[in-house]
């Protein structure tokens, strides 16, 4: 639904927009507040159109192993009835976890990565990234030091 964030990385099947487009806000990923256009795979649209009925599509999705790169995605859809046909999936078809649906009433998608395999989680700081410094404001650093000092004083008395 419009305004909701996506709970997992999903391939866009169709949307309320007749051309299968939708707009997402990626501020939680890259800090940009401008809307990004995502589009459904045209082969899904021929079967589904802009209806809520998902009975028209049967087949198999093949996607690459999860990678950190937010703007890169490769996969294919192999329809059940299409002998030997493969339809390419790319980054424009992928709705990322944490992005919010805007200016489109609804979308349908199929989850391809969830949990620790989502692109946003792969980009999160891990324990092995100890050489990466965390961005913090000066005021936040001072407040943190002050809190630790106050806790030490309370413990000592």
Short mmCIF file of C-alpha atoms in Angstrom, two decimals:
data_model
loop_
_atom_site.label_atom_id
_atom_site.label_comp_id
_atom_site.label_asym_id
_atom_site.label_seq_id
_atom_site.Cartn_x
_atom_site.Cartn_y
_atom_site.Cartn_z
CA UNK A 1 0.00 0.00 0.00
CA UNK A 2 1.07 3.59 -0.56
CA UNK A 3 3.32 4.94 2.19
CA UNK A 4 4.40 1.54 3.52
CA UNK A 5 7.98 0.32 3.51
CA UNK A 6 8.98 -2.96 1.93
CA UNK A 7 9.93 -5.65 4.47
CA UNK A 8 12.23 -7.55 2.09
CA UNK A 9 13.87 -7.25 -1.34
CA UNK A 10 11.18 -8.03 -3.92
CA UNK A 11 10.78 -8.25 -7.69
CA UNK A 12 7.93 -6.02 -8.86
CA UNK A 13 5.17 -7.99 -10.61
CA UNK A 14 2.60 -5.26 -11.24
CA UNK A 15 1.21 -2.08 -9.77
CA UNK A 16 -1.90 0.09 -9.74
CA UNK A 17 -0.33 2.16 -12.52
CA UNK A 18 -1.40 0.82 -15.97
CA UNK A 19 2.20 0.69 -17.23
CA UNK A 20 3.40 -1.21 -14.16
CA UNK A 21 5.52 1.62 -12.83
CA UNK A 22 5.80 2.67 -9.21
CA UNK A 23 7.76 5.27 -7.31
CA UNK A 24 9.83 4.56 -4.22
CA UNK A 25 11.58 6.82 -1.74
CA UNK A 26 15.07 5.59 -0.85
CA UNK A 27 15.91 8.08 1.91
CA UNK A 28 16.56 5.29 4.42
CA UNK A 29 19.15 3.74 2.08
CA UNK A 30 21.03 6.60 0.47
CA UNK A 31 19.64 9.74 2.09
CA UNK A 32 18.09 10.98 -1.15
CA UNK A 33 14.53 12.21 -0.83
CA UNK A 34 13.77 12.27 -4.55
CA UNK A 35 11.57 9.46 -5.84
CA UNK A 36 13.00 6.65 -7.94
CA UNK A 37 11.07 4.94 -10.70
CA UNK A 38 10.75 1.15 -10.59
CA UNK A 39 9.05 -0.90 -13.27
CA UNK A 40 7.41 -4.28 -13.52
CA UNK A 41 8.73 -6.87 -15.94
CA UNK A 42 6.72 -6.41 -19.17
CA UNK A 43 5.97 -10.15 -19.39
CA UNK A 44 4.23 -10.02 -16.00
CA UNK A 45 2.16 -7.08 -17.17
CA UNK A 46 0.85 -8.90 -20.23
CA UNK A 47 -0.49 -11.62 -17.94
CA UNK A 48 -1.61 -9.48 -15.00
CA UNK A 49 -2.26 -6.00 -16.33
CA UNK A 50 -3.10 -3.71 -13.42
CA UNK A 51 -5.43 -6.16 -11.71
CA UNK A 52 -5.23 -7.60 -8.22
CA UNK A 53 -5.56 -11.16 -9.55
CA UNK A 54 -2.20 -12.97 -9.44
CA UNK A 55 -3.44 -16.25 -10.96
CA UNK A 56 -2.10 -15.38 -14.40
CA UNK A 57 1.60 -15.97 -13.75
CA UNK A 58 3.29 -19.30 -13.17
CA UNK A 59 6.96 -19.99 -13.50
CA UNK A 60 10.32 -19.91 -11.82
CA UNK A 61 12.54 -17.03 -10.73
CA UNK A 62 16.30 -17.45 -10.87
CA UNK A 63 18.30 -14.74 -9.13
CA UNK A 64 21.95 -14.23 -8.33
CA UNK A 65 23.33 -14.79 -4.86
CA UNK A 66 22.80 -11.76 -2.60
CA UNK A 67 25.34 -8.95 -3.14
CA UNK A 68 25.97 -5.60 -1.41
CA UNK A 69 25.61 -3.40 -4.51
CA UNK A 70 22.28 -1.57 -4.26
CA UNK A 71 22.08 -0.61 -7.94
CA UNK A 72 22.95 -4.02 -9.34
CA UNK A 73 20.68 -7.03 -9.70
CA UNK A 74 20.46 -9.81 -12.24
CA UNK A 75 17.98 -12.59 -12.56
CA UNK A 76 15.52 -14.19 -14.91
CA UNK A 77 11.93 -15.34 -14.98
CA UNK A 78 11.18 -18.62 -16.73
CA UNK A 79 7.45 -18.97 -17.46
CA UNK A 80 5.90 -22.41 -17.00
CA UNK A 81 4.25 -22.43 -20.42
CA UNK A 82 7.10 -20.71 -22.28
CA UNK A 83 9.39 -23.54 -23.36
CA UNK A 84 12.95 -22.19 -23.24
CA UNK A 85 11.93 -18.55 -22.79
CA UNK A 86 13.76 -16.46 -20.21
CA UNK A 87 12.90 -12.91 -19.30
CA UNK A 88 15.62 -10.74 -17.82
CA UNK A 89 15.28 -9.13 -14.39
CA UNK A 90 17.39 -6.10 -13.47
CA UNK A 91 17.78 -3.44 -10.78
CA UNK A 92 14.84 -1.42 -12.14
CA UNK A 93 12.57 -4.38 -11.24
CA UNK A 94 13.84 -4.72 -7.66
CA UNK A 95 12.11 -3.08 -4.68
CA UNK A 96 14.61 -2.87 -1.83
CA UNK A 97 13.89 -3.47 1.85
CA UNK A 98 13.43 -0.20 3.71
CA UNK A 99 12.28 1.83 0.71
CA UNK A 100 8.79 3.34 0.85
CA UNK A 101 6.10 3.18 -1.81
CA UNK A 102 5.02 6.66 -2.96
CA UNK A 103 2.50 8.02 -5.50
CA UNK A 104 1.24 4.50 -6.33
CA UNK A 105 -1.74 2.91 -4.59
CA UNK A 106 -0.44 -0.67 -4.47
CA UNK A 107 2.12 -3.08 -5.88
CA UNK A 108 2.51 -6.84 -6.03
CA UNK A 109 5.89 -8.44 -5.78
CA UNK A 110 7.64 -11.68 -4.99
CA UNK A 111 10.32 -11.80 -2.30
CA UNK A 112 13.79 -12.73 -3.52
CA UNK A 113 15.95 -11.82 -0.49
CA UNK A 114 14.90 -11.59 3.14
CA UNK A 115 16.51 -11.20 6.55
CA UNK A 116 20.29 -11.04 6.56
CA UNK A 117 20.38 -11.57 2.78
CA UNK A 118 18.71 -8.25 1.90
CA UNK A 119 20.96 -5.66 0.29
CA UNK A 120 20.56 -3.21 3.16
CA UNK A 121 21.62 -5.81 5.74
CA UNK A 122 24.60 -6.84 3.61
CA UNK A 123 25.69 -3.19 3.66
CA UNK A 124 25.29 -2.88 7.43
CA UNK A 125 28.44 -2.57 9.49
CA UNK A 126 29.71 -5.93 10.72
CA UNK A 127 32.20 -6.82 13.42
CA UNK A 128 34.85 -7.52 10.78
CA UNK A 129 34.62 -3.88 9.61
CA UNK A 130 36.49 -2.53 12.64
CA UNK A 131 38.49 -0.05 10.55
CA UNK A 132 35.32 1.77 9.45
CA UNK A 133 34.59 4.83 11.56
CA UNK A 134 31.06 5.67 12.51
CA UNK A 135 29.84 9.16 11.62
CA UNK A 136 28.76 11.02 14.76
CA UNK A 137 28.20 14.66 15.44
CA UNK A 138 30.37 16.52 17.94
CA UNK A 139 27.44 17.12 20.25
CA UNK A 140 26.59 13.41 20.25
CA UNK A 141 30.19 12.56 21.14
CA UNK A 142 30.20 15.08 23.99
CA UNK A 143 26.87 13.88 25.36
CA UNK A 144 28.09 10.27 25.28
CA UNK A 145 31.25 11.18 27.19
CA UNK A 146 29.21 13.15 29.72
CA UNK A 147 26.86 10.20 30.28
CA UNK A 148 29.76 7.81 30.84
CA UNK A 149 31.33 10.28 33.29
CA UNK A 150 28.06 10.60 35.22
CA UNK A 151 27.66 6.82 35.37
CA UNK A 152 31.24 6.43 36.71
CA UNK A 153 30.58 9.06 39.38
CA UNK A 154 27.38 7.33 40.48
CA UNK A 155 29.06 3.94 40.65
CA UNK A 156 31.98 5.28 42.67
CA UNK A 157 29.71 6.83 45.37
#
